XYZ file of C-alpha atoms in Angstrom:
720
model
C 0.001 0.001 -0.003
C 2.851 2.350 0.910
C 4.640 1.503 -2.346
C 1.455 2.213 -4.257
C 1.112 5.601 -2.507
C 4.731 6.498 -3.279
C 4.225 5.566 -6.927
C 1.064 7.667 -7.068
C 2.885 10.599 -5.483
C 5.785 10.263 -7.938
C 3.348 10.120 -10.836
C 1.663 13.270 -9.600
C 5.019 15.041 -9.319
C 5.913 13.880 -12.826
C 2.628 15.222 -14.191
C 3.187 18.583 -12.483
C 6.769 18.792 -13.741
C 5.646 17.838 -17.252
C 3.056 20.604 -17.196
C 5.674 23.079 -16.030
C 8.149 22.100 -18.732
C 6.018 23.486 -21.548
C 6.090 27.260 -21.314
C 4.040 28.867 -24.069
C 5.339 32.378 -23.477
C 7.607 33.922 -26.092
C 7.887 35.452 -29.552
C 10.852 33.625 -30.993
C 13.070 34.424 -33.971
C 12.550 31.630 -36.524
C 16.226 31.160 -37.390
C 17.015 30.377 -33.719
C 14.341 27.716 -33.188
C 16.660 24.769 -33.818
C 18.902 25.795 -30.912
C 16.374 27.234 -28.467
C 12.930 25.766 -29.027
C 12.774 22.744 -31.316
C 13.086 20.165 -28.533
C 10.301 21.762 -26.488
C 8.065 22.207 -29.542
C 8.412 18.565 -30.474
C 7.738 17.603 -26.874
C 4.472 19.502 -27.161
C 3.531 17.558 -30.299
C 5.105 19.329 -33.279
C 5.751 16.888 -36.150
C 7.851 19.070 -38.446
C 11.413 20.312 -37.889
C 12.801 23.776 -37.303
C 14.250 23.709 -40.832
C 10.713 23.277 -42.204
C 9.835 26.573 -40.530
C 12.909 28.588 -41.514
C 15.172 27.630 -44.388
C 17.080 29.818 -46.821
C 17.947 27.025 -49.226
C 14.446 25.741 -49.985
C 10.853 26.792 -49.563
C 9.743 26.803 -45.906
C 6.914 28.204 -43.803
C 8.586 31.618 -43.601
C 8.181 31.948 -47.390
C 4.396 31.855 -47.051
C 4.210 34.623 -44.427
C 4.133 38.321 -45.361
C 4.018 41.612 -43.569
C 0.723 42.978 -44.879
C 1.007 46.724 -45.388
C 3.438 46.943 -42.488
C 0.596 46.766 -39.951
C -0.736 43.184 -40.141
C 0.284 39.692 -41.204
C -1.013 37.647 -44.135
C -0.207 34.212 -45.546
C -0.025 32.770 -49.050
C -2.585 29.952 -49.422
C -2.321 29.004 -53.101
C 0.196 28.596 -55.897
C -1.287 31.737 -57.483
C -0.350 34.200 -54.754
C -3.714 34.190 -52.966
C -3.397 35.903 -49.575
C -5.475 35.376 -46.454
C -5.597 38.017 -43.727
C -8.125 39.501 -41.332
C -11.185 41.464 -42.356
C -10.041 44.245 -40.036
C -6.617 44.261 -41.727
C -8.265 44.701 -45.130
C -10.880 47.079 -43.732
C -9.291 50.269 -44.993
C -8.942 48.877 -48.521
C -12.526 47.600 -48.446
C -13.757 50.996 -47.211
C -11.894 52.900 -49.931
C -13.612 50.806 -52.599
C -17.006 51.314 -50.922
C -19.705 53.885 -51.564
C -23.445 54.162 -50.950
C -23.960 52.537 -54.356
C -21.361 49.779 -53.801
C -21.228 49.268 -50.054
C -18.691 46.442 -49.776
C -18.520 46.962 -46.011
C -22.172 46.021 -45.615
C -22.600 43.669 -48.555
C -19.177 42.082 -48.947
C -17.104 41.844 -52.094
C -16.159 38.816 -54.189
C -14.176 38.915 -57.426
C -15.780 36.273 -59.636
C -12.866 36.480 -62.068
C -9.268 37.673 -61.931
C -10.282 40.748 -63.938
C -12.572 41.836 -61.088
C -9.803 41.852 -58.447
C -9.315 45.435 -57.261
C -5.930 47.247 -57.009
C -4.968 49.051 -53.803
C -2.349 51.789 -54.318
C 0.115 51.871 -51.450
C -0.726 48.410 -50.103
C 2.296 46.087 -49.941
C 3.224 42.500 -49.080
C 6.759 41.913 -47.756
C 8.510 38.535 -47.559
C 11.551 37.729 -45.417
C 14.335 36.254 -47.554
C 16.834 35.681 -44.755
C 17.837 36.863 -41.270
C 21.484 37.411 -40.230
C 22.937 38.041 -36.774
C 25.219 41.068 -37.225
C 25.733 41.894 -33.537
C 29.478 41.237 -33.589
C 30.082 43.407 -36.639
C 27.730 46.141 -35.419
C 29.367 46.468 -32.003
C 33.011 45.812 -32.933
C 34.066 49.399 -32.231
C 32.178 49.768 -28.956
C 34.571 50.424 -26.067
C 34.135 50.135 -22.330
C 33.287 53.416 -20.650
C 31.439 54.898 -23.613
C 28.293 56.885 -22.906
C 25.087 55.528 -24.431
C 25.146 58.344 -26.995
C 28.737 57.571 -27.996
C 27.984 53.854 -28.131
C 24.997 54.366 -30.419
C 26.920 56.728 -32.680
C 29.644 54.109 -33.210
C 27.042 51.395 -33.866
C 25.112 53.568 -36.333
C 28.256 54.122 -38.396
C 28.896 50.375 -38.496
C 25.294 49.619 -39.459
C 25.563 52.005 -42.407
C 28.639 50.120 -43.656
C 27.008 46.725 -43.119
C 23.857 47.768 -44.935
C 25.845 49.069 -47.888
C 27.927 45.914 -48.211
C 25.242 43.248 -47.686
C 24.811 40.676 -50.458
C 21.363 40.831 -52.004
C 19.533 41.017 -55.328
C 18.825 44.396 -56.887
C 15.073 44.138 -56.222
C 15.536 43.216 -52.576
C 15.704 45.541 -49.580
C 17.639 45.507 -46.314
C 16.299 46.230 -42.860
C 18.335 46.244 -39.629
C 16.649 46.113 -36.243
C 17.948 46.256 -32.673
C 16.889 43.507 -30.254
C 17.061 43.184 -26.473
C 17.076 46.980 -26.096
C 20.010 47.348 -28.502
C 22.169 44.579 -27.068
C 21.850 42.546 -30.285
C 21.299 43.412 -33.958
C 19.777 41.401 -36.807
C 19.701 42.138 -40.512
C 16.693 41.209 -42.664
C 16.792 40.853 -46.434
C 13.275 41.410 -47.744
C 11.204 41.401 -50.936
C 8.262 43.799 -51.148
C 5.470 43.404 -53.684
C 3.493 46.558 -54.442
C 0.628 45.213 -56.529
C -1.763 43.689 -53.980
C -5.400 43.354 -55.099
C -8.596 42.819 -53.161
C -10.111 39.436 -54.011
C -12.829 38.835 -51.464
C -14.324 40.003 -48.188
C -17.432 38.874 -46.338
C -19.994 41.484 -45.251
C -19.202 43.178 -41.952
C -22.082 41.237 -40.397
C -19.760 38.217 -40.724
C -16.253 39.710 -40.859
C -16.958 42.125 -38.018
C -19.749 40.233 -36.264
C -19.994 41.446 -32.679
C -18.080 44.578 -33.676
C -16.968 46.584 -30.665
C -19.103 44.797 -28.074
C -17.336 41.495 -28.756
C -13.929 42.980 -29.554
C -11.229 41.427 -27.306
C -13.906 39.111 -25.906
C -14.373 35.364 -25.705
C -16.584 33.538 -26.646
C -16.223 35.006 -30.124
C -18.186 34.279 -33.320
C -16.478 36.455 -35.913
C -15.477 35.424 -39.429
C -12.630 37.940 -39.377
C -11.015 37.344 -42.764
C -10.475 38.882 -46.165
C -8.564 37.773 -49.246
C -6.094 39.545 -51.471
C -3.695 38.480 -54.210
C -0.082 39.376 -54.855
C 0.738 40.291 -58.447
C 4.260 40.425 -59.869
C 5.881 41.413 -63.114
C 6.072 38.760 -65.817
C 9.533 37.887 -64.517
C 8.058 37.086 -61.083
C 9.800 40.052 -59.474
C 8.172 42.924 -57.546
C 6.661 45.518 -59.866
C 4.332 48.515 -59.591
C 0.690 47.976 -60.542
C 0.132 47.116 -64.190
C -2.624 45.316 -66.046
C 0.155 43.176 -67.502
C 1.207 41.865 -64.078
C 0.568 38.209 -63.248
C -0.281 36.353 -60.028
C 2.800 35.590 -57.950
C 4.210 32.066 -58.000
C 5.371 31.794 -54.381
C 8.307 29.763 -53.059
C 5.873 28.121 -50.656
C 2.192 28.266 -49.792
C 0.322 26.805 -46.848
C -1.647 23.561 -47.188
C -4.970 23.675 -45.371
C -6.048 21.066 -42.841
C -9.710 20.061 -42.747
C -9.260 18.126 -39.496
C -9.794 20.907 -36.987
C -8.385 20.896 -33.453
C -9.054 19.373 -30.056
C -8.007 20.227 -26.529
C -4.238 20.236 -25.914
C -3.393 20.112 -29.628
C -0.116 21.824 -30.513
C -0.568 25.138 -32.315
C 1.889 27.590 -33.790
C 1.442 31.161 -34.976
C 3.830 32.990 -37.320
C 3.680 36.668 -38.013
C 4.921 40.175 -37.413
C 3.998 41.185 -33.840
C 4.278 44.935 -33.379
C 5.464 45.839 -29.903
C 5.783 44.265 -26.487
C 7.671 45.334 -23.360
C 8.096 42.160 -21.332
C 11.268 43.146 -19.470
C 10.192 46.404 -17.836
C 10.709 47.024 -14.110
C 7.737 46.832 -11.756
C 7.166 50.590 -11.548
C 6.833 50.732 -15.348
C 4.117 48.057 -15.279
C 2.403 49.945 -12.475
C 2.572 53.177 -14.489
C 1.082 51.505 -17.546
C -2.000 50.055 -15.887
C -2.637 52.559 -13.094
C -1.813 55.847 -14.843
C -1.452 55.811 -18.635
C -4.043 53.208 -19.607
C -6.629 54.943 -17.407
C -5.994 58.368 -18.979
C -6.174 57.133 -22.571
C -9.301 55.080 -21.906
C -10.999 58.132 -20.375
C -10.386 60.280 -23.464
C -11.313 57.625 -26.006
C -14.398 56.606 -24.081
C -15.756 60.126 -24.529
C -14.923 60.304 -28.254
C -16.271 56.848 -29.062
C -19.606 57.476 -27.392
C -20.150 60.513 -29.596
C -19.089 58.765 -32.806
C -21.261 55.769 -31.977
C -24.328 57.945 -31.407
C -23.973 59.593 -34.809
C -23.118 56.353 -36.648
C -26.265 54.641 -35.397
C -28.441 57.471 -36.762
C -26.766 58.329 -40.068
C -25.630 55.871 -42.754
C -23.259 58.345 -44.407
C -21.527 59.113 -41.089
C -21.358 55.376 -40.384
C -19.365 54.867 -43.595
C -17.183 57.934 -42.940
C -16.279 56.960 -39.378
C -16.245 53.137 -39.642
C -12.479 52.696 -39.978
C -11.438 55.392 -37.485
C -13.990 54.125 -34.959
C -12.719 50.559 -35.275
C -9.091 51.648 -34.946
C -9.743 53.920 -31.959
C -11.972 51.410 -30.154
C -9.501 48.597 -30.668
C -6.817 50.152 -28.463
C -9.388 51.620 -26.056
C -10.812 48.232 -25.198
C -7.394 46.587 -25.183
C -6.148 48.983 -22.507
C -9.158 48.165 -20.345
C -8.406 44.459 -20.626
C -4.780 45.107 -19.844
C -5.705 46.817 -16.585
C -8.092 43.999 -15.700
C -5.629 41.213 -16.563
C -2.724 42.639 -14.576
C -4.994 43.052 -11.572
C -6.452 39.529 -11.851
C -3.032 37.844 -12.117
C -1.423 40.138 -9.553
C 1.008 41.150 -12.294
C 2.741 43.951 -10.390
C 3.505 41.674 -7.438
C 4.647 39.001 -9.888
C 7.113 41.478 -11.384
C 8.289 42.457 -7.896
C 8.942 38.792 -7.033
C 10.966 38.489 -10.246
C 13.009 41.513 -9.185
C 13.567 40.061 -5.726
C 14.944 36.896 -7.351
C 17.084 39.021 -9.672
C 18.521 40.963 -6.740
C 19.242 37.783 -4.807
C 21.195 36.272 -7.683
C 22.910 39.584 -8.466
C 24.100 40.065 -4.892
C 25.418 36.502 -4.806
C 27.722 37.253 -7.741
C 30.395 39.883 -6.851
C 31.402 40.546 -10.455
C 27.830 41.103 -11.643
C 26.993 43.123 -8.540
C 29.859 45.473 -9.241
C 28.766 45.844 -12.871
C 25.007 46.266 -12.371
C 24.589 47.609 -8.834
C 21.743 50.112 -8.594
C 20.539 49.726 -12.198
C 17.128 48.326 -11.308
C 16.485 50.633 -8.346
C 17.343 53.704 -10.395
C 15.030 52.588 -13.213
C 12.106 52.200 -10.846
C 12.803 55.623 -9.346
C 12.861 57.205 -12.811
C 9.483 55.724 -13.694
C 7.986 57.253 -10.551
C 9.429 60.660 -11.489
C 8.158 60.547 -15.077
C 4.556 59.600 -14.178
C 2.903 63.078 -14.165
C 4.700 64.146 -17.349
C 3.811 60.943 -19.186
C 0.174 61.309 -18.150
C 0.048 64.934 -19.375
C 1.552 63.766 -22.676
C -1.137 61.136 -23.130
C -3.982 63.556 -22.395
C -2.519 65.986 -24.945
C -1.934 63.304 -27.589
C -5.419 61.855 -27.211
C -6.948 65.319 -27.517
C -5.130 65.989 -30.801
C -5.615 62.484 -32.214
C -9.339 62.306 -31.600
C -10.298 65.920 -32.329
C -9.946 65.966 -36.078
C -9.740 69.714 -36.552
C -6.651 69.698 -34.320
C -5.255 66.805 -36.352
C -5.762 68.922 -39.489
C -3.785 71.758 -37.875
C -0.953 69.343 -37.135
C -0.860 68.448 -40.818
C -0.766 72.138 -41.759
C 2.103 72.781 -39.361
C 4.000 69.862 -40.929
C 3.435 71.421 -44.378
C 4.751 74.770 -43.195
C 7.804 73.116 -41.610
C 8.544 71.190 -44.830
C 8.195 74.335 -46.934
C 10.601 76.197 -44.677
C 13.194 73.412 -44.654
C 13.012 72.672 -48.396
C 12.863 76.277 -49.619
C 10.220 78.503 -51.191
C 10.678 76.895 -54.597
C 9.186 73.636 -53.305
C 6.076 75.151 -51.734
C 3.671 74.630 -54.658
C 4.657 70.988 -55.005
C 4.320 70.392 -51.268
C 1.004 72.256 -51.149
C -0.476 70.203 -54.013
C 0.598 66.965 -52.363
C -0.833 68.155 -49.059
C -4.184 69.112 -50.573
C -4.429 65.772 -52.320
C -3.981 63.993 -48.986
C -6.581 66.248 -47.386
C -9.210 65.093 -49.892
C -9.193 61.699 -48.193
C -9.195 63.368 -44.782
C -12.301 65.449 -45.473
C -14.036 62.615 -47.315
C -14.357 60.968 -43.891
C -14.934 64.126 -41.824
C -18.080 65.669 -40.365
C -17.691 69.026 -38.617
C -20.784 68.542 -36.429
C -19.496 65.249 -35.113
C -16.036 66.653 -34.533
C -17.402 69.686 -32.685
C -19.145 67.470 -30.127
C -15.950 65.447 -29.664
C -13.987 68.677 -29.200
C -16.353 69.832 -26.444
C -16.138 66.584 -24.521
C -12.381 66.063 -24.772
C -11.509 69.680 -24.047
C -13.417 69.468 -20.782
C -11.417 66.389 -19.730
C -8.105 67.925 -20.813
C -8.721 71.152 -18.892
C -9.801 69.248 -15.780
C -7.053 66.608 -15.716
C -3.927 68.373 -17.007
C -2.582 70.710 -14.266
C -2.382 74.398 -15.128
C 1.406 74.361 -14.685
C 1.578 71.766 -17.530
C -0.334 74.082 -19.895
C 0.761 77.294 -21.564
C -0.069 80.648 -19.979
C -1.811 81.670 -23.211
C -4.061 78.618 -23.090
C -4.890 79.178 -19.422
C -5.778 82.777 -20.137
C -7.903 81.885 -23.147
C -9.639 79.055 -21.315
C -10.497 81.349 -18.402
C -12.253 83.750 -20.792
C -14.815 81.095 -21.733
C -17.371 79.818 -19.252
C -17.480 76.386 -20.879
C -16.001 74.378 -23.773
C -19.160 74.709 -25.860
C -18.690 78.454 -26.228
C -15.087 77.881 -27.279
C -16.249 75.269 -29.788
C -18.934 77.596 -31.174
C -16.282 80.178 -31.930
C -13.760 77.761 -33.436
C -16.128 75.757 -35.650
C -18.157 78.763 -36.822
C -15.160 80.687 -38.133
C -12.362 78.202 -38.881
C -11.273 77.498 -42.453
C -10.497 73.903 -41.494
C -14.085 72.638 -41.177
C -14.308 71.650 -44.854
C -12.092 70.866 -47.813
C -13.558 73.696 -49.908
C -12.825 76.332 -47.241
C -9.272 75.110 -46.832
C -8.748 74.899 -50.617
C -9.875 78.505 -51.047
C -7.217 79.660 -48.580
C -4.490 77.410 -50.004
C -5.028 78.795 -53.534
C -3.550 82.096 -52.315
C 0.194 82.769 -52.590
C 2.259 81.145 -49.858
C 2.640 84.120 -47.546
C -0.997 85.191 -47.886
C -2.237 81.658 -47.219
C -0.033 81.232 -44.166
C -1.017 84.660 -42.852
C -4.715 83.792 -43.162
C -4.224 80.460 -41.447
C -2.202 82.037 -38.646
C -5.350 83.969 -37.659
C -7.565 80.901 -37.838
C -9.049 80.108 -34.389
C -8.402 76.370 -34.731
C -4.783 77.019 -35.653
C -4.335 79.484 -32.798
C -5.839 77.043 -30.290
C -3.710 74.145 -31.538
C -0.570 76.290 -31.299
C -1.155 77.306 -27.668
C -1.915 73.671 -26.780
C 1.262 72.560 -28.494
C 3.170 75.393 -26.856
C 2.133 74.158 -23.424
C 3.224 70.617 -24.164
C 6.538 71.644 -25.683
C 7.469 74.137 -22.981
C 5.961 72.679 -19.816
C 5.998 68.914 -20.384
C 8.325 67.772 -23.162
C 11.714 68.990 -21.825
C 11.460 67.107 -18.514
C 9.627 64.188 -20.115
C 12.260 63.724 -22.823
C 15.170 64.028 -20.420
C 13.710 61.411 -18.070
C 12.743 59.136 -20.990
C 16.247 59.302 -22.467
C 17.698 58.312 -19.098
C 15.174 55.467 -18.857
C 15.932 54.221 -22.366
C 19.666 54.203 -21.719
C 19.316 52.351 -18.444
C 16.758 49.903 -19.860
C 19.412 48.546 -22.251
C 21.750 47.968 -19.333
C 19.006 46.369 -17.257
C 18.111 44.076 -20.168
C 21.702 42.864 -20.421
C 21.833 42.528 -16.647
C 18.799 40.231 -16.683
C 20.357 38.017 -19.345
C 23.622 37.861 -17.411
C 22.048 37.295 -13.990
C 19.722 34.543 -15.213
C 22.267 33.021 -17.631
C 21.737 29.284 -17.920
C 18.459 29.454 -16.034
C 16.114 30.645 -18.782
C 15.961 31.415 -22.480
C 15.210 35.013 -23.354
C 13.129 36.013 -26.370
C 13.344 39.574 -27.703
C 10.429 41.956 -27.393
C 8.258 42.272 -30.484
C 9.402 44.909 -32.966
C 7.418 44.107 -36.155
C 9.867 41.408 -37.254
C 8.996 37.817 -38.130
C 8.380 35.669 -35.034
C 7.103 32.239 -34.086
C 4.993 31.551 -31.019
C 3.562 28.216 -29.965
C 1.091 26.852 -27.452
C -1.807 24.490 -26.968
C -5.546 24.600 -27.565
C -7.260 25.154 -24.229
C -10.047 27.040 -22.467
C -9.572 29.245 -19.424
C -11.287 30.709 -16.370
C -11.621 34.517 -16.487
C -13.333 34.832 -13.118
C -14.465 32.827 -10.129
C -17.105 30.305 -11.149
C -16.636 30.955 -14.876
C -14.998 28.465 -17.230
C -14.712 29.040 -20.983
C -14.541 26.229 -23.531
C -12.049 26.486 -26.391
C -14.499 26.309 -29.337
C -17.458 28.291 -30.632
C -20.019 27.282 -33.252
C -22.450 28.853 -35.696
C -25.175 28.135 -33.137
C -23.632 30.945 -31.064
C -23.911 33.381 -33.963
C -27.643 32.720 -34.125
C -27.967 33.050 -30.344
C -26.424 36.532 -30.539
C -28.442 37.521 -33.634
C -30.317 40.853 -33.282
C -32.168 41.790 -36.521
C -31.144 45.223 -37.798
C -28.431 45.768 -35.167
C -25.186 46.930 -36.778
C -23.118 44.706 -34.488
C -25.211 41.534 -34.298
C -27.274 41.390 -37.493
C -26.868 38.214 -39.587
C -27.200 37.927 -43.393
C -30.324 36.127 -44.602
C -28.198 33.708 -46.645
C -26.247 32.639 -43.554
C -29.494 32.095 -41.622
C -30.777 29.923 -44.459
C -27.597 27.830 -44.548
C -27.809 27.393 -40.786
C -31.465 26.332 -40.812
C -30.762 23.771 -43.548
C -27.502 22.667 -41.923
C -26.030 23.177 -45.380
C -22.384 23.193 -44.355
C -20.960 21.026 -47.129
C -17.659 19.351 -46.270
C -16.811 22.063 -43.746
C -19.231 21.108 -40.964
C -18.676 18.609 -38.139
C -21.497 16.272 -37.093
C -24.179 18.695 -38.198
C -22.485 21.751 -36.633
C -20.344 24.521 -38.104
C -17.186 25.454 -36.145
C -16.418 29.189 -36.038
C -13.585 30.107 -33.660
C -11.163 28.570 -31.169
C -8.528 29.694 -28.660
C -5.040 28.589 -27.626
C -2.161 29.797 -25.470
C -0.054 31.300 -28.287
C 1.668 34.539 -27.241
C 0.472 37.166 -29.738
C 0.004 40.923 -29.975
C -0.905 43.674 -32.425
C 0.656 42.930 -35.821
C -0.208 39.255 -35.401
C -3.623 40.088 -36.812
C -3.960 37.911 -39.891
C -1.254 35.483 -38.759
C -1.743 31.833 -39.687
C -2.553 29.338 -36.950
C -0.735 26.114 -37.843
C -1.042 22.571 -36.544
C 1.711 20.125 -35.640
C 2.284 19.381 -39.339
C 2.592 23.038 -40.332
C -0.838 23.047 -41.981
C -3.229 25.988 -41.788
C -5.994 25.417 -39.233
C -7.083 28.958 -38.492
C -6.511 32.657 -38.719
C -5.377 34.664 -35.691
C -7.381 37.842 -35.150
C -7.580 38.754 -31.475
C -6.763 38.025 -27.852
C -9.061 37.432 -24.921
C -9.847 40.596 -23.024
C -8.175 39.632 -19.765
C -5.152 38.343 -21.688
C -4.347 41.601 -23.496
C -1.901 42.337 -20.693
C 0.398 39.750 -22.306
C 2.279 42.681 -23.887
C 3.751 43.424 -20.484
C 2.815 40.422 -18.360
C 2.212 37.077 -20.103
C 0.393 34.621 -17.868
C -0.535 31.169 -19.205
C -3.590 30.947 -16.951
C -5.605 33.527 -18.916
C -3.570 34.618 -21.965
C -5.293 33.194 -25.034
C -5.231 34.145 -28.700
C -8.454 33.932 -30.699
C -8.554 32.323 -34.148
C -11.266 31.828 -36.743
C -11.415 28.180 -37.788
C -10.208 27.789 -41.371
C -13.232 25.626 -42.133
C -15.524 28.556 -41.338
C -13.495 30.701 -43.739
C -13.879 28.085 -46.488
C -17.580 27.637 -45.719
C -18.209 31.376 -46.115
C -16.199 31.568 -49.350
C -17.800 28.464 -50.859
C -21.323 28.015 -49.511
C -22.184 31.602 -48.546
C -20.427 33.616 -51.268
C -20.472 30.970 -53.989
C -16.866 31.778 -54.876
C -15.657 28.195 -55.182
C -12.989 29.238 -57.683
C -10.928 30.449 -54.735
C -11.279 27.204 -52.783
C -10.271 25.281 -55.892
C -6.930 27.122 -55.848
C -6.081 25.821 -52.390
C -4.551 22.557 -51.256
C -6.985 20.975 -48.791
C -5.623 18.156 -46.653
C -8.064 15.662 -45.141
């Protein structure tokens, strides 16, 4: 009996240890997987090798992944350059092709033939050709005792030489990025294709189902996908748009699994995550969730409520503000989840325990203690000092970003600065380019909406930013008005920036006359005194403290790697370069008494259905398919899978990333994180951090059965 108990105890310990072995945190560089991660990945169930993921001698998974426009990820899913990404990643392109007559946002778009695929000027798809570690060459002239400024100057000179001498083809580009706060450097050879055409997009009632209510939320029922195609010159090389271009023949494209997933299945996500800060000190985490997130949420909450009210009443305003609302709300809700997640997982205390362990190990090593003594304590002290200045910055930035007339002034100031720096002879060219860009700005602008936003945000700004952080001229002007509405009445009634036609009339004047007129404009005058306050009262101290923080953060990063050497593998923070993350399919518990499953189904779409509601309406065709259980080969036992979750460590930029199974086959499309798990940018915790993916079978079902665009499915390689 005793022996049996011992065996049971040992088995339990083994199970616990086995569970602890597999850490799903990390955004790993693909060329380093063979040394750092391959063993763990295979232990979790991966069937392919690291060389199948990254290989410069033959087609590999990396050759199917592209940076989509520099802001999302997409993947090649056919031999004809067909791209799959998120609906919200293609949203801007879809909106630009939309009008009241052809509302592709509401009705969807499907190119029935190649000739119907729509070009998108400025949209790009960038492949990674290879990644080289150039740290040794970049830092070869760095000497002990250099200041951070001197160190960076020496490195910058070396990087210029390296970039000039790198071996590449004439059509390829070179990008160099710092990693680990500038302690390492990697060089990327890239190929960018500039003819990317819209192929298909479901209506927003599918691609954006749940809209802002469900954003960052699980359970999710969103078919968040759109399709594009890469076109190349007849030689297969990148080329500007031309009717003579042909679909790209890629080095590799992703096969698609029809099998689906089950609990604990291995999953892998590849893409271009934008930014994380996993190695900050505890006071920085505290600042993020207790000071900065709160301030930004407060400002955006006010703006979004106003936009939403107008969009629900007016179809034209809904089209105008759809993209900016989605973009603004995305970060707004993410910050709320970040605050919630850090609190739930006791993230600040977790970081403090990490620092206590760091200090213990540091103090036990005389050489390291001498080198890094005081680095962490000083960093934490600096974050405490910078708090009020950083908060004032965020209130100012949110005011300018979300009050469009102030954004327009910023653009005017940039034009004036460019004209001054480039000389009077360039003014007409700069002005024409500026006015062309402002056409798009005013196409999606409504002065009445913006005036109400101005009133609300100005009240918050004046109440929350201390007078000593604002300019004397602003304080004097503000005191002369009894409320923000009177200020708004004056600005919006007389400003030349409330419409394109008014601005164009001014800009047709000679340079000096136009600038003189604009200098008297009330919106320009207000924006200048706001900017003056920030630049004189906030920015000098803020920038000095931030520079000190940045310099010390590099040292602290190196200190962490030295102190914990041999005890853990470090992955670099996200910086929009190609990464691999891996995890397992699993549910989670967001709160006491609540347990979420890992799958959602079309049944859930119908349960959320609210006829006529812009967030939860459902197309009649989808209702019909559901009632008839007409799912074709994409359904499972009379049900249609929609979304699933796993513990992959993702962030912004991973939108559109492929979710791959153990065999490297496409099983889903990453589009979001769970609300409580959005804090993974600063505090990954496997208990609640989950990424949300649309099941690839739901994508195929919508393309085939809903849209009737089987020609696209026929391009793909489906694996049963």
